[in-house]
Coordinates of C-alpha atoms and ligand atoms in Angstrom, one line a residue:
M152 CA 12.1 16.9 4.6
S153 CA 10.2 20.1 4.5
S154 CA 6.5 19.4 5.1
T155 CA 3.8 21.4 3.3
N156 CA 1.2 20.5 6.0
K157 CA 1.8 21.4 9.6
D158 CA -1.5 20.3 10.9
I159 CA -1.8 16.6 10.4
T160 CA -3.7 14.9 13.2
E161 CA -4.9 11.5 14.2
P162 CA -6.9 11.0 17.4
K163 CA -5.4 9.9 20.6
I164 CA -7.6 9.9 23.6
E165 CA -6.4 10.8 27.0
T166 CA -8.4 10.6 30.2
T167 CA -8.3 12.7 33.4
K168 CA -10.4 12.1 36.5
R169 CA -13.2 14.5 37.2
S170 CA -13.4 15.1 41.0
S171 CA -16.6 14.7 43.0
N172 CA -16.4 18.5 43.8
D173 CA -17.2 19.1 40.1
S174 CA -20.7 17.7 40.7
P175 CA -23.5 20.1 41.7
L176 CA -24.9 17.3 43.9
G177 CA -21.7 16.8 45.7
K178 CA -20.8 13.1 46.0
I179 CA -21.3 11.2 42.8
K180 CA -19.1 8.4 41.4
K181 CA -15.9 9.7 39.9
Q182 CA -16.0 9.9 36.1
K183 CA -13.1 10.2 33.8
L184 CA -13.0 13.3 31.5
K185 CA -11.7 12.4 28.1
K186 CA -9.6 14.8 26.2
Y187 CA -9.0 14.7 22.5
K188 CA -5.3 14.9 21.8
A189 CA -4.1 15.1 18.3
K190 CA -1.4 12.5 17.4
K191 CA 1.0 13.5 14.6
A192 CA 0.8 11.5 11.4
D193 CA 3.3 11.6 8.6
P194 CA 1.8 13.9 5.9
T195 CA 2.5 11.3 3.2
S196 CA 0.6 8.6 5.1
P197 CA -3.0 7.9 4.2
A198 CA -4.2 9.9 7.3
G199 CA -1.9 12.8 6.3
V200 CA -3.0 12.8 2.6
L201 CA -6.7 12.8 3.7
Q202 CA -6.1 16.3 5.2
F203 CA -5.1 17.6 1.7
E204 CA -8.0 15.8 0.1
I205 CA -10.4 17.4 2.6
A206 CA -8.9 20.8 2.0
D207 CA -9.5 20.3 -1.7
L208 CA -13.1 19.4 -1.2
L209 CA -13.7 22.4 1.1
K210 CA -12.1 24.7 -1.5
D211 CA -14.2 23.3 -4.3
N212 CA -17.4 23.8 -2.2
N213 CA -16.5 27.3 -0.8
L214 CA -16.3 25.9 2.8
T215 CA -13.8 26.5 5.5
K216 CA -12.4 24.1 8.0
E217 CA -14.4 25.8 10.8
C218 CA -17.6 25.0 8.8
V219 CA -16.9 21.3 9.1
T220 CA -15.3 21.0 12.5
N221 CA -17.0 18.4 14.8
D222 CA -17.3 18.7 18.6
V223 CA -15.3 15.5 19.3
S224 CA -14.9 16.4 23.0
A225 CA -18.6 16.5 23.5
I226 CA -18.9 13.0 22.1
L227 CA -16.0 11.7 24.1
N228 CA -17.5 13.0 27.3
D229 CA -21.1 12.1 26.6
F230 CA -22.2 10.1 29.7
N231 CA -25.8 9.7 28.4
K232 CA -25.2 7.6 25.4
E233 CA -28.4 5.6 26.1
D234 CA -30.4 8.7 25.7
Q235 CA -31.9 8.9 22.2
N236 CA -31.1 12.6 22.0
S237 CA -27.6 12.4 23.4
I238 CA -24.9 14.2 21.4
T239 CA -23.5 10.8 20.4
N240 CA -26.8 9.6 19.0
Q241 CA -27.4 12.9 17.2
Y242 CA -24.0 12.6 15.5
H243 CA -24.0 8.8 14.9
R244 CA -27.1 8.5 12.8
I245 CA -28.4 7.5 9.4
V246 CA -28.2 10.1 6.7
K247 CA -30.2 9.6 3.5
D248 CA -29.7 10.7 -0.2
V249 CA -26.0 11.6 0.2
E250 CA -24.2 12.3 -3.0
I251 CA -20.6 11.1 -3.2
L252 CA -18.5 13.9 -4.6
T253 CA -14.9 12.7 -4.9
L254 CA -12.7 9.6 -4.3
T255 CA -9.7 9.7 -1.9
S256 CA -6.3 8.2 -2.8
S257 CA -7.2 5.3 -0.4
G258 CA -10.2 4.6 -2.7
D259 CA -13.0 5.8 -0.4
G260 CA -15.9 8.2 -1.4
L261 CA -16.0 11.7 0.2
A262 CA -19.3 13.5 0.7
I263 CA -20.6 16.6 2.5
I264 CA -23.5 16.2 4.9
E265 CA -25.4 18.5 7.3
N266 CA -24.1 18.8 10.9
P267 CA -26.9 17.3 13.0
V268 CA -26.2 19.6 16.0
K269 CA -25.0 22.9 14.8
N270 CA -27.2 24.7 12.3
D271 CA -25.5 25.9 9.1
Q272 CA -22.5 23.7 9.8
K273 CA -21.5 20.7 7.6
Q274 CA -19.6 17.5 8.0
I275 CA -17.2 15.7 5.7
A276 CA -18.2 12.0 5.4
I277 CA -15.9 9.2 4.3
V278 CA -18.0 6.5 2.6
P279 CA -16.2 3.2 1.8
F280 CA -17.3 1.7 -1.5
G281 CA -19.0 5.0 -2.5
L282 CA -18.1 6.3 -6.0
P283 CA -18.4 9.9 -7.3
G284 CA -21.9 10.3 -8.7
D285 CA -23.5 7.7 -6.4
V286 CA -26.4 8.8 -4.3
T287 CA -26.3 6.8 -1.1
N288 CA -27.8 6.2 2.4
I289 CA -25.1 6.1 5.0
R290 CA -24.7 5.5 8.7
V291 CA -22.2 7.7 10.6
F292 CA -20.5 5.6 13.3
K293 CA -17.3 7.5 14.3
T294 CA -16.5 11.2 14.6
H295 CA -13.1 12.9 14.1
P296 CA -12.4 16.6 14.2
L297 CA -12.6 17.1 10.5
F298 CA -14.6 14.1 9.2
V299 CA -16.9 11.3 10.1
E300 CA -16.5 7.6 9.3
T301 CA -19.6 5.9 7.8
D302 CA -21.0 2.7 6.5
L303 CA -22.6 2.5 3.1
L304 CA -26.2 1.2 3.7
D305 CA -27.7 1.6 0.2
V306 CA -26.9 3.0 -3.2
V307 CA -30.1 4.9 -4.1
K308 CA -28.8 6.0 -7.5
K309 CA -25.8 4.5 -9.1
S310 CA -22.8 6.5 -10.4
P311 CA -22.3 6.0 -14.2
I312 CA -18.8 4.5 -13.4
R313 CA -20.2 1.9 -10.9
R314 CA -20.1 -1.6 -12.5
D315 CA -21.3 -4.0 -9.7
D316 CA -21.7 -6.7 -12.4
L317 CA -17.8 -6.9 -12.6
I318 CA -17.4 -8.0 -9.0
K319 CA -15.7 -11.4 -8.6
D320 CA -14.8 -11.4 -5.0
K321 CA -17.5 -13.0 -2.9
Y322 CA -16.3 -10.9 0.1
F323 CA -16.4 -7.6 -1.9
G324 CA -17.8 -4.7 0.2
K325 CA -16.7 -6.0 3.6
V326 CA -13.0 -6.9 3.2
S327 CA -10.0 -4.7 2.7
G328 CA -8.2 -5.6 -0.6
S329 CA -10.0 -5.9 -3.9
Q330 CA -11.7 -2.5 -3.4
F331 CA -11.9 -1.5 -7.1
E332 CA -13.5 -4.6 -8.5
F333 CA -16.6 -2.6 -9.3
L334 CA -14.7 -0.4 -11.8
T335 CA -13.6 -1.3 -15.3
Y336 CA -9.9 -1.8 -15.5
E337 CA -9.6 1.3 -17.7
K338 CA -11.2 3.4 -15.0
Q339 CA -8.9 1.9 -12.3
L340 CA -5.9 3.0 -14.4
E341 CA -7.3 6.5 -14.9
I342 CA -7.9 6.9 -11.2
K343 CA -4.4 5.8 -10.4
Q344 CA -3.0 8.4 -12.9
N345 CA -5.1 11.0 -11.1
T346 CA -3.7 9.8 -7.7
I347 CA -0.2 10.6 -9.1
N348 CA -1.4 14.0 -10.3
N349 CA -2.9 14.8 -6.9
A350 CA 0.2 13.6 -5.0
Y351 CA 2.4 16.1 -7.0
K352 CA -0.2 18.8 -6.5
Y353 CA -0.1 18.3 -2.7
F354 CA 3.6 17.6 -2.2
A355 CA 5.3 19.2 -5.1
P356 CA 3.3 22.4 -5.7
R357 CA 6.4 24.4 -6.7
L358 CA 7.2 22.0 -9.5
I359 CA 3.7 22.5 -10.8
S360 CA 3.6 26.3 -10.5
E361 CA 7.0 26.6 -12.2
K362 CA 5.9 24.1 -14.9
L363 CA 8.6 21.7 -14.1
L364 CA 6.4 18.6 -14.2
P365 CA 5.6 16.8 -17.4
T366 CA 2.1 15.4 -18.0
T367 CA 1.7 12.1 -16.1
G368 CA 1.9 9.2 -18.5
S369 CA -0.9 6.6 -18.7
T370 CA -0.7 3.9 -16.1
I371 CA 1.0 0.7 -17.4
T372 CA -1.2 -2.3 -17.1
S373 CA -0.5 -5.5 -15.2
P374 CA -0.6 -8.6 -17.5
L375 CA -2.6 -10.4 -14.7
Q376 CA -5.5 -8.4 -13.3
Y377 CA -6.6 -11.1 -10.9
Y378 CA -4.7 -13.9 -9.1
Y379 CA -1.4 -12.1 -9.3
R380 CA -0.2 -11.6 -5.7
T381 CA 2.7 -13.8 -4.7
K382 CA 2.4 -13.2 -1.0
I383 CA -0.6 -13.0 1.3
T384 CA -0.8 -13.0 5.1
P385 CA -4.1 -14.2 6.5
H386 CA -4.4 -13.9 10.3
F387 CA -6.6 -14.7 13.3
D388 CA -7.2 -13.0 16.6
M389 CA -7.4 -14.7 20.1
P390 CA -10.8 -13.7 21.6
R391 CA -10.3 -11.3 24.5
R392 CA -9.5 -12.9 27.8
A393 CA -9.7 -16.4 26.3
K394 CA -6.9 -18.7 27.5
V395 CA -7.8 -21.6 25.2
L396 CA -9.6 -21.5 21.9
E397 CA -12.8 -23.5 22.1
E398 CA -13.9 -22.8 18.6
R399 CA -11.9 -22.1 15.5
P400 CA -11.7 -18.3 15.1
P401 CA -12.1 -16.7 11.7
L402 CA -8.9 -16.9 9.7
G403 CA -8.6 -14.3 6.9
F404 CA -8.3 -10.5 6.4
G405 CA -9.5 -7.4 8.2
Q406 CA -13.0 -6.2 7.7
K407 CA -13.6 -2.9 5.8
G408 CA -17.2 -1.7 5.8
R409 CA -20.4 -3.4 6.9
P410 CA -22.1 -4.0 3.6
T411 CA -25.9 -3.8 4.1
W412 CA -25.8 -2.4 0.5
R413 CA -24.4 -5.6 -0.8
K414 CA -26.9 -8.3 0.1
E415 CA -24.8 -11.1 -1.6
T416 CA -22.0 -10.5 0.9
L417 CA -24.0 -10.1 4.1
E418 CA -23.3 -13.5 5.7
V419 CA -20.1 -14.6 3.9
G420 CA -17.0 -14.4 6.0
G421 CA -18.9 -13.7 9.2
H422 CA -19.1 -10.4 11.1
A423 CA -16.0 -10.3 13.2
S424 CA -13.2 -7.7 12.7
T425 CA -11.2 -10.4 11.0
L426 CA -13.3 -12.2 8.3
D427 CA -13.1 -15.9 7.6
I428 CA -11.8 -16.0 4.1
D429 CA -11.4 -19.2 2.0
E430 CA -10.5 -17.6 -1.4
C431 CA -8.5 -14.6 -2.5
T432 CA -9.2 -13.2 -6.0
L433 CA -5.9 -11.3 -5.9
A434 CA -3.6 -14.2 -4.8
T435 CA -2.0 -16.6 -7.3
D436 CA -3.5 -20.1 -7.9
I437 CA -0.9 -21.8 -5.8
L438 CA -1.5 -19.4 -2.9
N439 CA -5.2 -20.2 -3.0
I440 CA -4.3 -23.9 -2.9
G441 CA -2.0 -23.1 0.1
L442 CA -4.9 -21.2 1.7
T443 CA -7.1 -24.2 1.5
N444 CA -4.4 -26.5 2.9
E445 CA -3.6 -24.1 5.8
R446 CA -7.2 -23.6 6.7
A447 CA -7.7 -27.4 6.9
R448 CA -4.6 -27.6 9.1
F449 CA -5.7 -24.7 11.3
E450 CA -9.1 -26.5 11.7
K451 CA -7.3 -29.4 13.4
E452 CA -4.7 -27.4 15.3
F453 CA -6.3 -24.2 16.4
K454 CA -6.5 -25.3 20.0
N455 CA -2.7 -25.4 20.2
Y456 CA -2.4 -21.6 19.7
K457 CA -2.1 -19.4 22.8
K458 CA -2.4 -16.1 21.0
G459 CA -3.4 -14.7 17.6
A460 CA -1.1 -15.3 14.7
T461 CA -0.4 -14.3 11.1
I462 CA 0.2 -17.1 8.5
L463 CA 2.6 -16.4 5.7
L464 CA 1.7 -17.8 2.3
R465 CA 4.5 -17.0 -0.2
E466 CA 4.8 -18.4 -3.7
N467 CA 8.0 -20.3 -4.5
T468 CA 9.1 -20.9 -8.1
I469 CA 11.4 -23.8 -9.0
I470 CA 13.0 -24.3 -12.4
L471 CA 12.5 -28.0 -13.1
D472 CA 15.0 -30.4 -14.3
E473 CA 12.8 -32.4 -16.6
S474 CA 15.0 -35.5 -16.3
K475 CA 14.1 -35.8 -12.6
D476 CA 10.9 -36.5 -10.7
V477 CA 9.0 -33.2 -10.0
K478 CA 8.2 -34.1 -6.4
E479 CA 11.8 -34.6 -5.6
Q480 CA 12.6 -31.1 -6.6
L481 CA 9.9 -29.2 -4.7
G482 CA 11.5 -28.8 -1.2
E483 CA 9.2 -27.9 1.8
G484 CA 5.8 -26.2 1.2
S485 CA 2.2 -26.2 2.2
R486 CA 0.8 -29.8 2.2
D487 CA -2.5 -31.2 1.2
A488 CA -4.7 -33.6 3.2
N489 CA -2.6 -36.5 2.1
G490 CA 0.6 -34.9 3.4
D491 CA 2.0 -34.1 -0.1
V492 CA 3.5 -30.8 -1.0
S493 CA 1.0 -29.0 -3.3
Y494 CA 2.4 -27.6 -6.5
I495 CA 1.4 -26.5 -10.0
T496 CA 3.6 -26.5 -13.1
V497 CA 3.9 -23.7 -15.6
D498 CA 5.7 -23.6 -19.0
D499 CA 7.9 -20.6 -19.6
K500 CA 7.9 -20.8 -23.4
E501 CA 10.0 -17.7 -23.9
N502 CA 12.9 -19.0 -21.9
G503 CA 12.2 -22.7 -22.7
V504 CA 11.9 -23.9 -19.1
K505 CA 9.3 -25.7 -17.0
L506 CA 8.6 -24.2 -13.6
A507 CA 6.9 -25.7 -10.5
K508 CA 5.2 -23.4 -8.0
T509 CA 4.7 -24.2 -4.4
C510 CA 3.4 -22.3 -1.4
V511 CA 5.8 -21.7 1.4
T512 CA 4.6 -20.9 5.0
N513 CA 7.9 -20.8 6.9
Q514 CA 9.2 -17.1 7.2
R515 CA 12.8 -18.3 7.3
Q516 CA 12.6 -20.7 4.3
I517 CA 14.5 -19.6 1.3
V518 CA 12.3 -19.1 -1.7
S519 CA 12.9 -18.3 -5.4
E520 CA 11.3 -15.9 -7.8
Y521 CA 11.9 -16.1 -11.5
V522 CA 11.9 -12.8 -13.4
D523 CA 12.7 -12.5 -17.0
G524 CA 15.0 -15.5 -17.1
Y525 CA 16.8 -14.6 -13.8
T526 CA 16.3 -16.4 -10.5
F527 CA 16.2 -14.5 -7.2
K528 CA 16.5 -16.2 -3.9
F529 CA 15.5 -14.5 -0.6
T530 CA 13.9 -15.6 2.8
A531 CA 10.2 -15.9 2.5
G532 CA 9.5 -13.3 5.2
E533 CA 11.7 -10.6 3.5
F534 CA 10.6 -8.0 1.0
F535 CA 10.2 -9.0 -2.6
Q536 CA 7.9 -7.3 -5.2
N537 CA 4.5 -8.9 -5.0
N538 CA 3.2 -9.0 -8.6
N539 CA 5.5 -11.2 -10.6
S540 CA 3.6 -10.8 -13.9
I541 CA 4.5 -7.0 -14.2
L542 CA 8.1 -7.4 -13.2
P543 CA 9.6 -8.0 -16.6
I544 CA 7.8 -4.9 -17.9
V545 CA 9.0 -2.7 -15.0
T546 CA 12.6 -4.0 -15.0
K547 CA 12.7 -3.3 -18.8
Y548 CA 11.3 0.2 -18.4
V549 CA 13.8 0.9 -15.6
R550 CA 16.7 -0.5 -17.7
E551 CA 15.8 1.6 -20.7
N552 CA 15.4 4.8 -18.7
L553 CA 18.8 4.4 -17.1
Q554 CA 20.5 4.8 -20.4
I555 CA 22.8 7.8 -20.5
P556 CA 21.9 9.7 -23.7
N557 CA 24.6 10.5 -26.3
S558 CA 26.9 7.8 -24.9
K559 CA 29.7 7.0 -27.2
E560 CA 30.4 3.3 -28.2
G561 CA 32.8 1.7 -25.7
E562 CA 32.5 4.5 -23.1
P563 CA 32.1 2.9 -19.6
K564 CA 28.7 3.1 -17.9
Y565 CA 27.9 2.6 -14.2
L566 CA 24.9 2.0 -12.1
V567 CA 23.9 2.5 -8.5
D568 CA 20.9 0.7 -7.0
A569 CA 20.0 2.4 -3.8
Y570 CA 17.6 0.4 -1.5
C571 CA 18.4 -2.7 -3.6
G572 CA 16.8 -5.4 -1.6
S573 CA 17.9 -8.8 -2.8
G574 CA 19.2 -7.3 -6.1
L575 CA 16.2 -7.4 -8.4
F576 CA 17.0 -4.1 -10.3
S577 CA 20.8 -4.5 -10.0
V578 CA 20.8 -8.0 -11.7
C579 CA 18.1 -7.1 -14.3
S580 CA 20.0 -4.0 -15.3
S581 CA 23.5 -5.3 -15.2
K582 CA 23.9 -6.1 -18.9
G583 CA 25.6 -3.4 -20.9
V584 CA 27.0 -1.6 -17.8
D585 CA 30.5 -1.9 -16.5
K586 CA 29.7 -2.0 -12.8
V587 CA 26.6 -2.0 -10.5
T588 CA 26.8 -0.9 -6.9
G589 CA 23.8 -1.8 -4.7
V590 CA 23.2 -0.5 -1.2
E591 CA 20.7 -1.9 1.3
I592 CA 20.0 -1.6 5.0
S593 CA 19.2 -5.3 5.5
A594 CA 22.4 -7.4 5.8
D595 CA 20.3 -10.5 5.0
S596 CA 19.1 -9.0 1.8
V597 CA 22.6 -7.9 0.8
A598 CA 23.8 -11.5 1.4
F599 CA 21.1 -12.7 -1.0
A600 CA 21.8 -9.9 -3.5
K601 CA 25.4 -11.1 -3.7
K602 CA 24.4 -14.8 -4.1
N603 CA 21.7 -13.8 -6.7
A604 CA 24.2 -12.0 -8.8
E605 CA 26.6 -14.9 -8.6
A606 CA 24.0 -17.6 -9.3
N607 CA 22.8 -15.7 -12.4
G608 CA 26.3 -15.4 -13.7
V609 CA 26.4 -11.6 -13.2
K610 CA 30.0 -10.6 -12.3
N611 CA 29.8 -6.8 -12.3
C612 CA 27.7 -6.2 -9.1
D613 CA 28.9 -5.1 -5.7
F614 CA 26.7 -4.7 -2.7
I615 CA 27.1 -2.6 0.4
A616 CA 25.2 -3.2 3.7
G617 CA 24.1 0.0 5.4
K618 CA 21.9 3.1 5.1
A619 CA 21.6 4.3 1.5
E620 CA 23.9 7.3 2.2
K621 CA 26.7 5.0 3.1
L622 CA 27.1 4.6 -0.6
F623 CA 28.7 8.1 -0.9
E624 CA 31.5 7.2 1.5
S625 CA 33.2 5.0 -1.1
I626 CA 31.6 5.8 -4.5
S627 CA 34.4 6.0 -7.1
T628 CA 32.5 5.8 -10.4
P629 CA 32.5 9.1 -12.5
N630 CA 29.1 10.8 -11.9
D631 CA 28.5 11.7 -15.5
R632 CA 28.8 8.0 -16.5
T633 CA 26.6 6.8 -13.6
S634 CA 22.8 6.3 -13.4
V635 CA 21.0 5.8 -10.1
I636 CA 18.0 3.7 -9.2
L637 CA 16.0 4.7 -6.0
D638 CA 13.4 2.3 -4.7
P639 CA 12.9 3.3 -1.0
P640 CA 10.2 2.0 1.4
R641 CA 6.9 3.8 1.8
K642 CA 8.3 6.6 3.9
G643 CA 10.6 7.6 1.0
C644 CA 14.2 8.9 1.1
D645 CA 15.6 11.2 3.8
E646 CA 17.1 14.6 3.4
I647 CA 20.7 13.5 4.1
F648 CA 20.5 11.0 1.3
M649 CA 18.8 13.4 -1.1
K650 CA 21.5 16.1 -0.4
Q651 CA 24.4 13.7 -0.9
L652 CA 22.8 12.3 -4.1
A653 CA 22.5 15.9 -5.5
E654 CA 26.1 16.6 -4.5
Y655 CA 27.3 13.4 -6.3
F656 CA 25.3 14.7 -9.3
P657 CA 24.6 11.5 -11.3
A658 CA 23.7 11.6 -15.0
R659 CA 20.3 10.0 -14.5
I660 CA 18.0 9.0 -11.7
V661 CA 15.1 6.6 -11.9
Y662 CA 13.0 6.8 -8.7
I663 CA 10.5 3.9 -8.2
S664 CA 8.0 4.3 -5.3
C665 CA 5.1 2.4 -3.7
N666 CA 4.1 5.7 -2.1
V667 CA 3.7 8.4 -4.7
H668 CA 3.1 11.1 -2.0
S669 CA 6.6 10.6 -0.4
Q670 CA 8.1 10.4 -3.9
A671 CA 6.5 13.8 -4.9
R672 CA 7.9 15.3 -1.7
D673 CA 11.4 13.9 -2.3
I674 CA 11.5 15.0 -5.9
E675 CA 10.5 18.6 -5.1
Y676 CA 13.0 18.6 -2.3
F677 CA 15.7 17.3 -4.6
I678 CA 15.0 19.8 -7.4
K679 CA 14.2 22.9 -5.3
E680 CA 16.1 22.5 -2.1
T681 CA 19.4 20.9 -2.9
E682 CA 22.3 22.8 -4.4
K683 CA 22.5 21.0 -7.7
G684 CA 18.9 19.9 -8.0
S685 CA 18.0 22.7 -10.3
H686 CA 20.3 21.1 -12.9
Y687 CA 17.8 18.3 -13.4
K688 CA 14.6 18.0 -15.3
I689 CA 11.8 15.6 -14.8
E690 CA 11.8 13.6 -18.0
S691 CA 8.8 11.4 -17.3
L692 CA 6.4 10.4 -14.6
R693 CA 4.0 7.5 -14.8
G694 CA 2.3 4.7 -12.7
F695 CA 2.6 1.0 -13.0
D696 CA -0.3 -1.1 -11.9
F697 CA 1.4 -3.5 -9.4
F698 CA -1.9 -4.0 -7.6
P699 CA -5.0 -4.3 -9.9
Q700 CA -8.4 -4.1 -8.2
T701 CA -6.8 -2.0 -5.3
H702 CA -6.2 1.7 -5.0
H703 CA -2.4 1.3 -4.8
V704 CA -0.1 2.5 -7.5
E705 CA 3.6 2.2 -8.1
S706 CA 5.1 5.4 -9.5
V707 CA 8.2 5.8 -11.6
C708 CA 9.8 9.2 -12.0
V709 CA 12.8 9.7 -14.3
L710 CA 15.2 12.6 -13.8
S711 CA 18.0 13.6 -16.2
R712 CA 20.6 16.3 -16.1
V713 CA 19.9 19.4 -18.2
Ligands
SAM169 C1 10.7 -1.1 -1.7 S1 12.0 -2.2 -1.2 C2 12.9 -2.3 -2.7 C3 13.8 -3.5 -2.8 C4 14.3 -3.8 -4.2 N1 14.6 -2.6 -4.9 C5 13.3 -4.7 -4.9 O1 12.7 -4.2 -5.8 O2 13.3 -5.9 -4.6 C6 12.9 -1.0 -0.2 C7 14.1 -1.6 0.4 O3 14.8 -0.6 1.1 C8 15.5 -1.1 2.2 N2 15.7 0.0 3.1 C9 14.9 0.6 4.0 N3 15.5 1.7 4.6 C10 16.7 1.8 4.0 C11 17.8 2.7 4.2 N4 17.7 3.8 5.0 N5 18.9 2.6 3.4 C12 19.0 1.5 2.6 N6 18.0 0.6 2.4 C13 16.9 0.8 3.1 C14 14.5 -2.2 2.7 O4 15.2 -3.1 3.5 C15 14.0 -2.7 1.4 O5 14.7 -3.8 1.0

């Protein structure tokens, strides 16, 4: 895929020995010279996107890269860190009254501060939990060539968009996850729309300059804005060099920020890199019950662990047969202090069924999700969309946008579902089409896709195991009667697939993505670089809020033949 940024770097530190001859005093202890070596990062990864965001900030403030470049080598080779005036201590300092200027697509504030060492030079500071318009006190603690990482110490003056009164999560300000809780939901949706705009600006500039991009639609809301996640993975670390765990280590999620600014959070969860978390405002009710159960179990069993581990908590939904005892239908799941499988029941009034929800902890256990009247089975450790509440809305939107315009009554219609997983979009879009072909790299998921179609009484789906492009080896449906769904992983599609897709020349394409940056890159490549790409127009582009209270956005782009 053609990249628009050739200069994406992440630090990698190499060491070389400095010989005793280098010392003016002759024999001193050998010291290692550290060299900063840039490590390549995918331009569409958060580290890659940050480079574009920094470039934007520099342009808006009439600065060049050279104006904000830090002397990382000097810090790496600072052997006098104890000295108050050492280069490290000059760089890693408290800076007061810093105004936050913009927000990155990862949800952090960006600011410009003075360089403490070089007169007339500046630095770009990343300030977690800083909002545009905030005036803050920050502590710089890590230096990279083009930016410094900081902790937010105080908010001296609040941004007009800052709504700390909305915060529900007791760990807010120190845990990764519910990072946007201090924004109104409307503001969160607006920021996500802006993330999509920026992604296309960075990765599809030609589509913008040639006016080939429609206005990004407003972000579609999630029916549940809290307690929606159907999978969480708390973890714990083994203390370094410890052979046996003497005390229970913190069990929870990674730390993000050290929130002296948020006094309410100072002590909760502890201070280790993994915080001790006993409630998650994003996870569904049954997962929170599971979290309580598993924490209690861990309290008793932690000494048996020889290394750190991740605990899977995955929601499982069972359609109840009301003539039978509920407990007999639950299967295995997280158990309470009495040894009973925990569950909650929910009425699905629309489809007239009663559901039981349990929390599964075994990666290999088969679990069920219930979407819009269809049941999907898959192994608990495999991919499945994480916010069940928005799935009926998304699957309906995808279904409607796959319709081939001006179709005559009775004309056959076909569907291809590339990157189909366990068949969610294939099954939910199967009505009204003659044949659906799904393709998926995971043989396990393909086996589940086949079973899911069958169990839901869907007879027109075929699934192929292999890379997405394998599809084109055997595709026989007429292209002008065929629509294609793309739902690739974060890294997006590859060139081979995009070229073959353009050659196949389907009537419509609906591209769903959890990384709008790789989506923008792929869409520009498809339209501008493939032979038949110019015969398509982008009909619509909009976000779906799969992950309220976080910076993540799912983007859906619809292409039709002109
Ligand atoms: C974002 S998931 C989407 C799954 C499915 N559409 C759903 O909504 O449940 C991406 C899927 O692409 C699959 N995948 C990754 N690389 C692939 C490739 N090169 N070819 C085909 N499938 C691939 C993964 O195994 C995963 O199931």
